[in-house]
Coordinates of C-alpha atoms and ligand atoms in Angstrom, one line a residue:
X28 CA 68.9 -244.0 66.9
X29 CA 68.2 -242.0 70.3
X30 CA 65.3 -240.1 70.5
X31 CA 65.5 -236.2 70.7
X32 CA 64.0 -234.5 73.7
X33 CA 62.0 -231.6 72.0
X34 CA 59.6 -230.3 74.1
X35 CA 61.0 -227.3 76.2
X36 CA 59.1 -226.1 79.2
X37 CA 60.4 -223.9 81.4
X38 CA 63.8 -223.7 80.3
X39 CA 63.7 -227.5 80.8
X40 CA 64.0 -230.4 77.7
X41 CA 62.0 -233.5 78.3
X42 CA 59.9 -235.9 76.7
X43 CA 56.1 -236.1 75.8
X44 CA 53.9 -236.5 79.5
X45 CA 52.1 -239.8 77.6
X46 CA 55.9 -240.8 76.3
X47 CA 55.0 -241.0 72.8
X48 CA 57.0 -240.3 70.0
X49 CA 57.0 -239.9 66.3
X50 CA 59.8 -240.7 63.8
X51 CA 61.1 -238.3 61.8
X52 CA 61.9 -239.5 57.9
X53 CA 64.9 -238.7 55.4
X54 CA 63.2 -237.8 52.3
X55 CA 65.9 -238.5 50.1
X56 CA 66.1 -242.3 51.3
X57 CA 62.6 -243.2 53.2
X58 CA 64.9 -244.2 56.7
X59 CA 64.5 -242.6 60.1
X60 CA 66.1 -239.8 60.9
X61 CA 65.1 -238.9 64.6
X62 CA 62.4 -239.8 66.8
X63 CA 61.2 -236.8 68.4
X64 CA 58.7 -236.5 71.5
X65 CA 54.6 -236.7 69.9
X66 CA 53.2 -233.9 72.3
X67 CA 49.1 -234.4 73.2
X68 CA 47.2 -231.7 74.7
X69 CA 48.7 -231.7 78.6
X70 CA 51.9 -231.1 77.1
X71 CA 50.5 -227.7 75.4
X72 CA 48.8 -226.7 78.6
X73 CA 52.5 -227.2 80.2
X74 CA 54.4 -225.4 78.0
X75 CA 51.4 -222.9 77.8
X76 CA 51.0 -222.2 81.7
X77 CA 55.0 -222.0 81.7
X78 CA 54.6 -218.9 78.5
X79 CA 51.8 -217.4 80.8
X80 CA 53.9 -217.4 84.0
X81 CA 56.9 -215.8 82.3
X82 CA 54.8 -213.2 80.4
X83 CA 52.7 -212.1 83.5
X84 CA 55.5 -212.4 86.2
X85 CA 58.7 -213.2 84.5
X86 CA 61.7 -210.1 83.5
X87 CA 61.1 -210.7 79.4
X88 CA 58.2 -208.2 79.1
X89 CA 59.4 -205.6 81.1
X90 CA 63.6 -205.9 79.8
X91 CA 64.5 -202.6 77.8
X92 CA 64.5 -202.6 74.4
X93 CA 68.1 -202.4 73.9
X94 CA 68.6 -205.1 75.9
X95 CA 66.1 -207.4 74.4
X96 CA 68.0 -206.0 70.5
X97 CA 71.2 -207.6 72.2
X98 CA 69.8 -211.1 73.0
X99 CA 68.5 -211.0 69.3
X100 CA 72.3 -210.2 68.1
X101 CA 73.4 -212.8 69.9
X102 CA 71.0 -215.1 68.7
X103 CA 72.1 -213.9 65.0
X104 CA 75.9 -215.1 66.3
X105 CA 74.9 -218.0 67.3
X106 CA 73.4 -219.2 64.2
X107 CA 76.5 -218.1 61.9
X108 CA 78.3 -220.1 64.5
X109 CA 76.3 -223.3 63.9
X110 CA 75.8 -222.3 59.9
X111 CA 77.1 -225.6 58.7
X112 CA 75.0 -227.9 61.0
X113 CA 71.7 -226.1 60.9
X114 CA 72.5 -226.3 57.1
X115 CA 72.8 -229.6 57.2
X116 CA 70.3 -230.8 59.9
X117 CA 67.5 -228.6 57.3
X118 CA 69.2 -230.4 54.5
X119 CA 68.2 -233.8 55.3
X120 CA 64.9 -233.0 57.4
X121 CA 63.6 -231.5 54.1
X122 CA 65.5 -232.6 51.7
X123 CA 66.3 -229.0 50.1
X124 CA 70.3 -228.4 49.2
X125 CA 73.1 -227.6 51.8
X126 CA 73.5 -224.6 49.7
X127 CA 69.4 -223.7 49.9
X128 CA 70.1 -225.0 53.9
X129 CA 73.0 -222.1 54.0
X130 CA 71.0 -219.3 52.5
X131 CA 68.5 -219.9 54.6
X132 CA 70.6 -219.5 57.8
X133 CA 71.8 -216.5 56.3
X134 CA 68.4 -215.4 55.7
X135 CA 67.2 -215.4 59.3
X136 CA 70.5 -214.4 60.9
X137 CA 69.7 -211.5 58.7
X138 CA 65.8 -211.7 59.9
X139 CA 67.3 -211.2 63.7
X140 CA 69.6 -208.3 63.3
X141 CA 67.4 -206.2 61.3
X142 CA 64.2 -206.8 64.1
X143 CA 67.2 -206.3 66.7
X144 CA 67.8 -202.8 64.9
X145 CA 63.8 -201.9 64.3
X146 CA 62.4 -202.5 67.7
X147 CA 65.5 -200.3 68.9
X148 CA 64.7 -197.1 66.0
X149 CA 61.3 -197.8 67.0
X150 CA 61.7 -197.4 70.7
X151 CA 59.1 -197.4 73.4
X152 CA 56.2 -196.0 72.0
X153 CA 55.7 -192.6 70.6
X154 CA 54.9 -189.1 72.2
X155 CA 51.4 -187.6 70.1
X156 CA 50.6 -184.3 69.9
X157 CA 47.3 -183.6 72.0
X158 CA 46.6 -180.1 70.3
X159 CA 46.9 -178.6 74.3
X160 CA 49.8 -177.8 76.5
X161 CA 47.9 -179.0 79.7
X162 CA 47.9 -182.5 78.0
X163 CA 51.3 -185.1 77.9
X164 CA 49.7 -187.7 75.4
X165 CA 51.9 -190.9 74.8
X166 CA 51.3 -194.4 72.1
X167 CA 53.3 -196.7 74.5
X168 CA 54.1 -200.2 72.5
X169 CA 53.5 -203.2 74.6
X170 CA 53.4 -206.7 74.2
X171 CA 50.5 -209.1 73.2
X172 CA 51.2 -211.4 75.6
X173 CA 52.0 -215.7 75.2
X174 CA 52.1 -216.2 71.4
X175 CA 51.4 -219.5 69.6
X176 CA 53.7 -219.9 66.6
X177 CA 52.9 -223.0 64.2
X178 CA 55.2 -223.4 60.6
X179 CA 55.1 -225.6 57.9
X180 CA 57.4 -228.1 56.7
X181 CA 59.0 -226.4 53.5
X182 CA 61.0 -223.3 55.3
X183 CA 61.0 -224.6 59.2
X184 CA 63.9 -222.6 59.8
X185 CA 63.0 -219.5 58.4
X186 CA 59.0 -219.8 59.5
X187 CA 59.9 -220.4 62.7
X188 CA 62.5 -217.1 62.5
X189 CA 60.5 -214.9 61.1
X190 CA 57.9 -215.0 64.2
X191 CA 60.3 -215.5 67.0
X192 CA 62.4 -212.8 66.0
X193 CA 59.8 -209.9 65.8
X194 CA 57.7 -212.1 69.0
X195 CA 61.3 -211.7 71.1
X196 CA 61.8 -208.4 70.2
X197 CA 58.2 -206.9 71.5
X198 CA 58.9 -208.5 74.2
X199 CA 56.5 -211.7 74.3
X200 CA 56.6 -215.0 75.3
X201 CA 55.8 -217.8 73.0
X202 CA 55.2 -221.2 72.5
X203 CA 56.2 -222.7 69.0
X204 CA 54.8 -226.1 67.2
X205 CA 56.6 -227.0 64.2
X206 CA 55.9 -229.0 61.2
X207 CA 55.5 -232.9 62.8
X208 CA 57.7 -233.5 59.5
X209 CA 60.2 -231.4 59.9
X210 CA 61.2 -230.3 63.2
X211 CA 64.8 -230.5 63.8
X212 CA 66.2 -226.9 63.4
X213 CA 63.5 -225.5 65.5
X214 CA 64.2 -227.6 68.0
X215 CA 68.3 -226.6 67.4
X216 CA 67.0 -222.9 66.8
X217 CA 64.9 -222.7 70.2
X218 CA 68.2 -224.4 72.0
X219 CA 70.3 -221.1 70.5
X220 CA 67.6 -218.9 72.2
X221 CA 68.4 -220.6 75.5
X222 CA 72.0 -220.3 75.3
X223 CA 71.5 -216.7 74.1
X224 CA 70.2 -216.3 77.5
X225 CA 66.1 -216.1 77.3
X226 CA 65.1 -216.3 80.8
X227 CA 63.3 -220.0 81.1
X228 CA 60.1 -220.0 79.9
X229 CA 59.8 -217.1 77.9
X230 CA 60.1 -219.8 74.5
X231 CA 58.6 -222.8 74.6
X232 CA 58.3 -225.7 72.2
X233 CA 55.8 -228.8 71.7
X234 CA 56.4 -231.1 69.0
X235 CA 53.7 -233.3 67.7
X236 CA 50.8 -233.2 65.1
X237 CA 48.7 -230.6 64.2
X238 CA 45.5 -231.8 65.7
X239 CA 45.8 -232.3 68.4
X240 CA 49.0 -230.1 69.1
X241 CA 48.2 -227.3 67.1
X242 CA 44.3 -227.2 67.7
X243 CA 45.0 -227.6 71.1
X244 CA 47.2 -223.9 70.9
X245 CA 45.2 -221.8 68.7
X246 CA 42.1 -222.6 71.1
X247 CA 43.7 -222.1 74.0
X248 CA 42.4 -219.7 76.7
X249 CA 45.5 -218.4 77.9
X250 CA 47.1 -218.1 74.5
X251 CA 46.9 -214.1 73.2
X252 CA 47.8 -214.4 69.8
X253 CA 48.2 -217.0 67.3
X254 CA 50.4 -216.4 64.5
X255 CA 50.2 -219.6 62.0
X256 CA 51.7 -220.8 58.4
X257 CA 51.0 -223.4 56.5
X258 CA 47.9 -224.4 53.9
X259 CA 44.5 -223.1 53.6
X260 CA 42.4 -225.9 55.3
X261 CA 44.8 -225.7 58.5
X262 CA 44.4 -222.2 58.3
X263 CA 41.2 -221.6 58.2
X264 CA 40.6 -224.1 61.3
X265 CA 43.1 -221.9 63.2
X266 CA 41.1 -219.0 62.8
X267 CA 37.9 -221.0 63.5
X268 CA 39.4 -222.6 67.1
X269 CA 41.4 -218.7 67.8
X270 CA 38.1 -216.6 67.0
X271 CA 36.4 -218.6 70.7
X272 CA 38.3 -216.8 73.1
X273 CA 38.9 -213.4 70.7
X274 CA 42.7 -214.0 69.6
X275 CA 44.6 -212.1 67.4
X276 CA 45.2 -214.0 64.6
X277 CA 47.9 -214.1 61.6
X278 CA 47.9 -216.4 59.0
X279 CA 50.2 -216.9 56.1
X280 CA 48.7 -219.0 53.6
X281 CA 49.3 -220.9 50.9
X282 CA 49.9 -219.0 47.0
X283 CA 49.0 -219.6 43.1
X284 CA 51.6 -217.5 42.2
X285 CA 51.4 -216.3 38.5
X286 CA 54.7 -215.4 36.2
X287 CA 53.7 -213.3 33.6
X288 CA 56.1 -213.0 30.2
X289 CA 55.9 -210.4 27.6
X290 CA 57.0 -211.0 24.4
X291 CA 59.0 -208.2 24.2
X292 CA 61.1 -209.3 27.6
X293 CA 62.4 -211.8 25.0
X294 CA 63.0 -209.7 22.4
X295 CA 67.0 -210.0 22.9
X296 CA 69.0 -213.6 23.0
X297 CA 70.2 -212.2 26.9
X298 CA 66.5 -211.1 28.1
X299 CA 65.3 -214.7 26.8
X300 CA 67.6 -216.8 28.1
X301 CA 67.2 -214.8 31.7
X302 CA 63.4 -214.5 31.4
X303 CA 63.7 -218.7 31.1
X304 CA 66.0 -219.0 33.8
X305 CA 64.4 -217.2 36.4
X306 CA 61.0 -219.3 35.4
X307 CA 63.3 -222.7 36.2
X308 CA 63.9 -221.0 39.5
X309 CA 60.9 -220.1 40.4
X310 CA 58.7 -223.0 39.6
X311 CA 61.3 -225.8 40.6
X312 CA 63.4 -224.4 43.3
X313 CA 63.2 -226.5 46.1
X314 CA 60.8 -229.1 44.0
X315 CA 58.6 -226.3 43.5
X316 CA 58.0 -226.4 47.6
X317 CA 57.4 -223.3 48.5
X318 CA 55.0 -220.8 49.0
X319 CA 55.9 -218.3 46.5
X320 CA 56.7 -220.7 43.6
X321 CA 55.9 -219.1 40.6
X322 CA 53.9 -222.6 39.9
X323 CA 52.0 -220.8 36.7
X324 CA 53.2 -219.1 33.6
X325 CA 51.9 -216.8 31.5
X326 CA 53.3 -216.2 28.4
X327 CA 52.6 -214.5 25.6
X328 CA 51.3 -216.5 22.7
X329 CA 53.7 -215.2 20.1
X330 CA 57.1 -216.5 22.1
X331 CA 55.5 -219.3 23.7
X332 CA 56.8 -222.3 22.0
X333 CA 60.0 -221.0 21.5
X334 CA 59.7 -220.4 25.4
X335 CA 58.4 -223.2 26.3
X336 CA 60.7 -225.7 24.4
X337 CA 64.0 -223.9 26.3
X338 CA 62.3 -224.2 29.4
X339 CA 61.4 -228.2 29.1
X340 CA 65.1 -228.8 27.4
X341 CA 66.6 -227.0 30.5
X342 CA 64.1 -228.4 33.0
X343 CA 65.0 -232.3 32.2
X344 CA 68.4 -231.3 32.9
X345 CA 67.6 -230.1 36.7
X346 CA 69.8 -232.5 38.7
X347 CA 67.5 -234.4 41.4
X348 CA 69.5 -236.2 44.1
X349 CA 70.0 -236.4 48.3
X350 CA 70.7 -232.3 48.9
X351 CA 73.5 -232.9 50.8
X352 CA 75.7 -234.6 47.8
X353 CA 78.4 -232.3 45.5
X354 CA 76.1 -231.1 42.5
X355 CA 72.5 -231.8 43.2
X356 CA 70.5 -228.9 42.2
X357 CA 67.1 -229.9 43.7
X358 CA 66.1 -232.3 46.6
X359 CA 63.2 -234.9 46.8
X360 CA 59.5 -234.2 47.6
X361 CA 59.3 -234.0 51.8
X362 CA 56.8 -237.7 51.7
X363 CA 55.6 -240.3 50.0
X364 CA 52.3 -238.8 50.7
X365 CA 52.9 -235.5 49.5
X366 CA 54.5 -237.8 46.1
X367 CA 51.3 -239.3 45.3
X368 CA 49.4 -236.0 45.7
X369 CA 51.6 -234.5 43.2
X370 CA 51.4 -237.6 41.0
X371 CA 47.6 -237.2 41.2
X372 CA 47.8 -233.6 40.4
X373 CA 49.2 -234.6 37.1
X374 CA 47.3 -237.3 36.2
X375 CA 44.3 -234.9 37.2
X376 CA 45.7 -232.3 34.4
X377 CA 46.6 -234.6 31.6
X378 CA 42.9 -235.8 31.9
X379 CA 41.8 -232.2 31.0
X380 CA 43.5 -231.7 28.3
X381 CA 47.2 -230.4 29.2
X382 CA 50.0 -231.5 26.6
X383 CA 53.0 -233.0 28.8
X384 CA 56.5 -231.5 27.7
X385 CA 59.2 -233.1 30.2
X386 CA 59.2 -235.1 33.9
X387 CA 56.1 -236.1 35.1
X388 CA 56.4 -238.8 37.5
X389 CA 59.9 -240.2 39.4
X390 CA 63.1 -239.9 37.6
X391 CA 65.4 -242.8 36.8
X392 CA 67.4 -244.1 40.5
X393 CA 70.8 -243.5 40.4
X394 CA 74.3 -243.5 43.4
X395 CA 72.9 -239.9 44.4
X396 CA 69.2 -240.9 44.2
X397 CA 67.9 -243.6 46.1
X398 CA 65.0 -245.4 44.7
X399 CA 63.6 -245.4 48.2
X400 CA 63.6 -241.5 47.7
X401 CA 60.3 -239.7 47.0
X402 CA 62.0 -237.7 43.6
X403 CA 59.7 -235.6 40.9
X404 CA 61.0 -235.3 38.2
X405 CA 60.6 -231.0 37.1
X406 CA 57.3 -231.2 35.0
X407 CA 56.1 -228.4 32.6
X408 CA 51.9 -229.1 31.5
X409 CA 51.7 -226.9 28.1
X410 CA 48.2 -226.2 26.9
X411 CA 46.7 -225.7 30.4
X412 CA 43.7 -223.3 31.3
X413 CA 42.1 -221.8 34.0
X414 CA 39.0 -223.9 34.5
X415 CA 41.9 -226.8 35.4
X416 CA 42.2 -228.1 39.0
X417 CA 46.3 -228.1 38.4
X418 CA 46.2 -224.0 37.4
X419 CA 43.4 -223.1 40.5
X420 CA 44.8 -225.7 43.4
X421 CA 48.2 -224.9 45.0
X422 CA 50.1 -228.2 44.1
X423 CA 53.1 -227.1 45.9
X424 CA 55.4 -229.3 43.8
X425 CA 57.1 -229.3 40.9
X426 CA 54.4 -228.5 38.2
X427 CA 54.8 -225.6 35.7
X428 CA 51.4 -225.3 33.8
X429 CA 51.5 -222.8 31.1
X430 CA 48.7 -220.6 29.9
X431 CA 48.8 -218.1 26.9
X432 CA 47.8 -214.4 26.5
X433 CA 47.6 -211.9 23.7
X434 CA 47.3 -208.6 25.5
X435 CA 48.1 -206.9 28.5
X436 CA 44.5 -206.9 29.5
X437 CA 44.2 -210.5 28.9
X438 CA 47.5 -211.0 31.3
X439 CA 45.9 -209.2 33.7
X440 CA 43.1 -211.0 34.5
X441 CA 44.5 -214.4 34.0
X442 CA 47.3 -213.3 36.6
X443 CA 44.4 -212.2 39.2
X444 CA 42.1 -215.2 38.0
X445 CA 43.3 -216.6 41.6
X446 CA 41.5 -217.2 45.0
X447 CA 45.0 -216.5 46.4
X448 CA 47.2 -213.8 46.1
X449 CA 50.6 -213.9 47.6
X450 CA 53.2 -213.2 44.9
X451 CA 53.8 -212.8 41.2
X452 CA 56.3 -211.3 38.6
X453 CA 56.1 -209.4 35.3
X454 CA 58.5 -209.7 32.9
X455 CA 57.8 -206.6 30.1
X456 CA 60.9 -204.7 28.6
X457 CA 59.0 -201.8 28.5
X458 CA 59.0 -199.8 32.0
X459 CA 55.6 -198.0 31.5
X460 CA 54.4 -201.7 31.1
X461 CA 56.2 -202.9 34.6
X462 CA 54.8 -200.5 36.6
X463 CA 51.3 -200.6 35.2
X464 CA 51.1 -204.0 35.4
X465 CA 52.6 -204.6 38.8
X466 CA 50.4 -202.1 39.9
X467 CA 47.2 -203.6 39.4
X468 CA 48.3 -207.3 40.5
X469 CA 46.3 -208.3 43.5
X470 CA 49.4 -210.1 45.5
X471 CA 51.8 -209.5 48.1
X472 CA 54.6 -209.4 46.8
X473 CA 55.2 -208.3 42.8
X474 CA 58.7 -209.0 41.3
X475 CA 59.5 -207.3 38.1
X476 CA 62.3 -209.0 35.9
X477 CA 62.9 -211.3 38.7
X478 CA 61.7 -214.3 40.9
X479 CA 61.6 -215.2 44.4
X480 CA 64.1 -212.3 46.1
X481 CA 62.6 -210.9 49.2
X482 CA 64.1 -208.2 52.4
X483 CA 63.8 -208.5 56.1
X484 CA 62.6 -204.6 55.9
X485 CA 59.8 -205.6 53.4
X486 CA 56.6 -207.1 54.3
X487 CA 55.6 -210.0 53.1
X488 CA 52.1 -211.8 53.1
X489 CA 49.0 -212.1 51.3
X490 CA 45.9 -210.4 49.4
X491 CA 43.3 -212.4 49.2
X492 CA 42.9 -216.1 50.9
X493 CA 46.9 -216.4 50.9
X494 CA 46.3 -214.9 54.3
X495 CA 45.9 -212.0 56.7
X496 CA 48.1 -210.1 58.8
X497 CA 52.2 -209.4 57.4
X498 CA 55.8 -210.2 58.3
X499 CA 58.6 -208.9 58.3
X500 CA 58.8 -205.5 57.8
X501 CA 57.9 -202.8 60.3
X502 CA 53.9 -204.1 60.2
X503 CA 56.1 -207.9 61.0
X504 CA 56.6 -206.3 64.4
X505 CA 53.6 -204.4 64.9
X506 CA 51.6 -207.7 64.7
X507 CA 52.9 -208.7 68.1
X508 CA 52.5 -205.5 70.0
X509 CA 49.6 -203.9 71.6
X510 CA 49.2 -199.8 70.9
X511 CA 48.4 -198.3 74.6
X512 CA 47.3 -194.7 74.5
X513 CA 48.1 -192.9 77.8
X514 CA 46.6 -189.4 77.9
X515 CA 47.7 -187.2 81.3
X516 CA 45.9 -184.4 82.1
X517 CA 48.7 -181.9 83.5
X518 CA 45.8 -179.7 85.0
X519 CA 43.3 -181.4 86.0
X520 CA 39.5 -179.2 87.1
X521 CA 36.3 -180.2 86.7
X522 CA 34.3 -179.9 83.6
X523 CA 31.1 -179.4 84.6
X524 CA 29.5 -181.3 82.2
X525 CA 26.9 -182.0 85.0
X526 CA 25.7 -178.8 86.2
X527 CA 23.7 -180.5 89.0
Ligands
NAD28 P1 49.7 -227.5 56.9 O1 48.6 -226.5 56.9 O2 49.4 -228.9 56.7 O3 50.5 -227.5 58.3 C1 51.1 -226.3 58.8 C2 51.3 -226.4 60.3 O4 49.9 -226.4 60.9 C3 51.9 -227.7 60.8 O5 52.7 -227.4 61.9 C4 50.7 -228.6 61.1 O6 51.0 -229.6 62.1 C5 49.8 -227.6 61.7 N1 48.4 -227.9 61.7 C6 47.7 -228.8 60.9 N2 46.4 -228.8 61.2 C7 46.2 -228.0 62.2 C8 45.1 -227.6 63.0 N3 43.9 -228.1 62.8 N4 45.3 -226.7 64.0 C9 46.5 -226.1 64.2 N5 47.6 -226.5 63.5 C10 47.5 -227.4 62.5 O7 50.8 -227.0 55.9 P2 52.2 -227.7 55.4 O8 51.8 -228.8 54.5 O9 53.0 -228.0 56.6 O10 52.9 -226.5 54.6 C11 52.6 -226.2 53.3 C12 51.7 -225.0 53.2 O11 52.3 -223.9 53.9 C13 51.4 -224.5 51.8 O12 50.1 -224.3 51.6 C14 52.3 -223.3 51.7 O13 51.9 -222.4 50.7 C15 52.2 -222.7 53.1 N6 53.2 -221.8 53.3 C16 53.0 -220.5 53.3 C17 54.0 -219.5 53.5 C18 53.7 -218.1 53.4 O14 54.6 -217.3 53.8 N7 52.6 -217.6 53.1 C19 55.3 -220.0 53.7 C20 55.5 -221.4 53.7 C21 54.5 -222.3 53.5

């Protein structure tokens, strides 16, 4: 297998300065994918001193709007044009479905038009009023400067996406570090952006681990803003190394995302079945890897075994196999590492107490499931609480733990009972109930009779320690600009403030 030259510097691909590299693992079969180049610190001060050069001398910063809106669309081209690779290259990097691989291709072409249209309805900068005709008074919108980007492993793609596009469209430069696991469609993704015609060094890429590669970015000097997802402990060392030198800093964190159910959303054989189905999705979509995953449910005590039994019957019949193959329904865990964590995590929950109602541990092998695979089989805990290490610690896998409630108070604050806060849904049949509840749910994002959906033209991020900062949205591009107030006196005179 040849190795990949991922690092981009300068509009130029080459390999790691110490020549190291670091294999890149199929999840669904435990063999080598790709060996990509393992950056170490000089590499980052490369590719950072090439960001810096283009920012402070290069065209990007100072390219009209409009123009920087029509790189973007062709950017969105580009990836509908490579739809099926990208799909495909995500597929077996992470091991989610082509078809999850396809959305999210779709999701970011999406995520690139619609920060192509904003930065264009936006415009420059705004004209204020000054409350005097003698005054011209003007917000002008300017660019942070060299960004650092760094993504997880779950949604590489569409982490990487959602920074670059709103990063390109201020006009910044950036340099971007992807998930060591999972790096192949940035590396495809950042090659788009060069064919798109990004003048060189305006996006620049280091692969490699997160310390050093990552540390080595959020603490650098001549880094401006560091914009990072992935888990709480990363995180919070980001903001650590970015708070030296003053960076801006936006961090999209990890969730304990609770799915409330009322009784009365089940009151009809339709609204049951759906309320069940949309808790399959989103605990076990993608293994249950990802952010959002509605990981805890709430239901009300007077449905839940009824619930919980159609849930467990339909969860053992979630198909688990390599995502690219006809008719798999959910991919393998992304390591044997993250495998045994998960494993743990249920060993950890049984121990307290929780009543085990289907999966649990690796399903049976089979011809579209290698035994060399790292599958988990869907796993619903029944009888869990809050005091339990499985309902307060993100697992990020799939685990389901269910906790009970009797009345709206009560599914309150078990839904808040959460040092996170990034999404949750409420599923009442009452609309009084919807709104009040979703109202007083400290998270992000707050579905109501419905799991996981989300817009480019919505923010998205985190109360709580799921993070600070948004993106997407119109505050998605205000994180990477700068507000400049320039106030012009049209007659100047003295004031006399000073008599003497
Ligand atoms: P992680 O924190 O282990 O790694 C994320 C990225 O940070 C990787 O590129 C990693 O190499 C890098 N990194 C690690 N240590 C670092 C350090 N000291 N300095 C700088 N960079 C460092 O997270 P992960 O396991 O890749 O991803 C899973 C986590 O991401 C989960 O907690 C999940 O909830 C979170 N996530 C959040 C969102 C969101 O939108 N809020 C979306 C996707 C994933």
């Amino acid at each position: 297998m040849s190795a990949i030259e991922s690092i981009q510097v300068d509009g130029e691909w080459r390999a790691a300065l110490g020549g190291a590299q670091r294999e890149v693992w199929d999840p669904a079969d435990a063999t080598t994918l790709a060996r990509v180049a393992e950056s170490d610190r000089s590499d980052v001060d490369l590719a950072v001193a090439a960001a810096r050069r283009a920012f402070d001398g290069g065209p990007w910063p100072r390219t009209p709007v409009s123009e920087r809106a029509a790189l973007l669309r062709r950017v969105a081209d580009l990836l509908q044009r490579d739809r099926e690779t990208i799909a495909l290259v995500e597929s077996r990097d992470t091991g989610k479905t082509l078809e999850e691989g396809r959305v999210d291709v779709d999701d970011v072409t999406a995520a690139f038009r619609y920060f192509a249209d904003l930065v264009v309805s936006e415009g420059a900068g705004r004209v204020v009023d000054a409350g005097s005709s003698e005054v011209h008074s003007v917000v002008a919108y300017e660019p942070v400067g060299v960004c650092a980007l760094i993504t997880p492993w779950n949604y590489p793609l569409l982490q990487a996406s959602w920074k670059i596009a709103p990063a390109l469209a201020a006009g910044n430069t950036f340099v971007i570090k992807p998930s060591e696991i999972t790096p192949l469609s940035t590396v495809h993704l950042v090659r788009l952006l060069l064919e798109a015609g990004l003048p060189a060094g305006v996006a620049g890429l280091v692969t490699g681990a997160g310390d050093p590669v990552g540390a080595r970015l959020a603490e650098h000097p001549q880094v401006d803003l560091v914009s990072f997802t992935g888990g709480l402990v990363s995180g919070t060392k980001v903001a650590r190394a970015a708070a030296a030198t003053v960076k801006k800093v936006a961090l999209e964190l990890g969730g304990k995302n609770p799915n409330v159910v009322f009784a009365d959303a089940c009151a009809t054989d339709e609204g049951f079945d759906t309320a069940v189905d949309q808790a399959l999705n989103a605990a076990f979509i993608h293994s249950g890897q990802v952010c959002s995953a509605g990981s805890r449910l709430i239901v009300e005590e007077s449905v839940r075994e009824r619930f919980v039994t159609e849930l467990a019957r339909r969860a053992e019949r979630i198909e688990l196999g390599r995502g690219t193959e006809e008719g798999v329904e959910c991919g393998p865990l992304v390591s044997r590492q993250h495998w045994e964590k998960i494993q743990a995590y249920v060993a950890s929950a049984l121990a307290d107490g929780a009543v085990l109602r289907c999966g649990g541990g690796r399903p049976e092998p089979a011809a579209h499931r290698p035994a060399a695979g790292f599958f988990f089989a869907p796993t619903v805990l029944d009888h869990c609480h809050r005091n339990m290490r499985v309902v307060r610690e993100e697992t990020f896998g799939p685990l389901l733990t269910v906790e009970t409630f009797r009345t709206e108070e009560e599914a309150v604050a078990l839904a808040n009972d959460t040092e996170y806060g990034l999404a949750g849904a409420v599923w009442p049949a009452e609309a009084g109930r919807a709104r009040r509840v979703a109202g007083r749910l400290r998270h992000g994002t707050v579905w109501i009779n419905d799991y996981h959906p989300y817009l480019p033209q919505a923010e998205w991020g985190g109360f709580g320690r799921s993070g600070v900062g948004r993106e997407l949205g119109p505050t998605g591009l205000a994180e990477y600009r700068e507000a400049k107030h320039i106030y012009q006196n049209l007659a100047p005179r003295p004031v006399r403030w000073f008599t003497g």
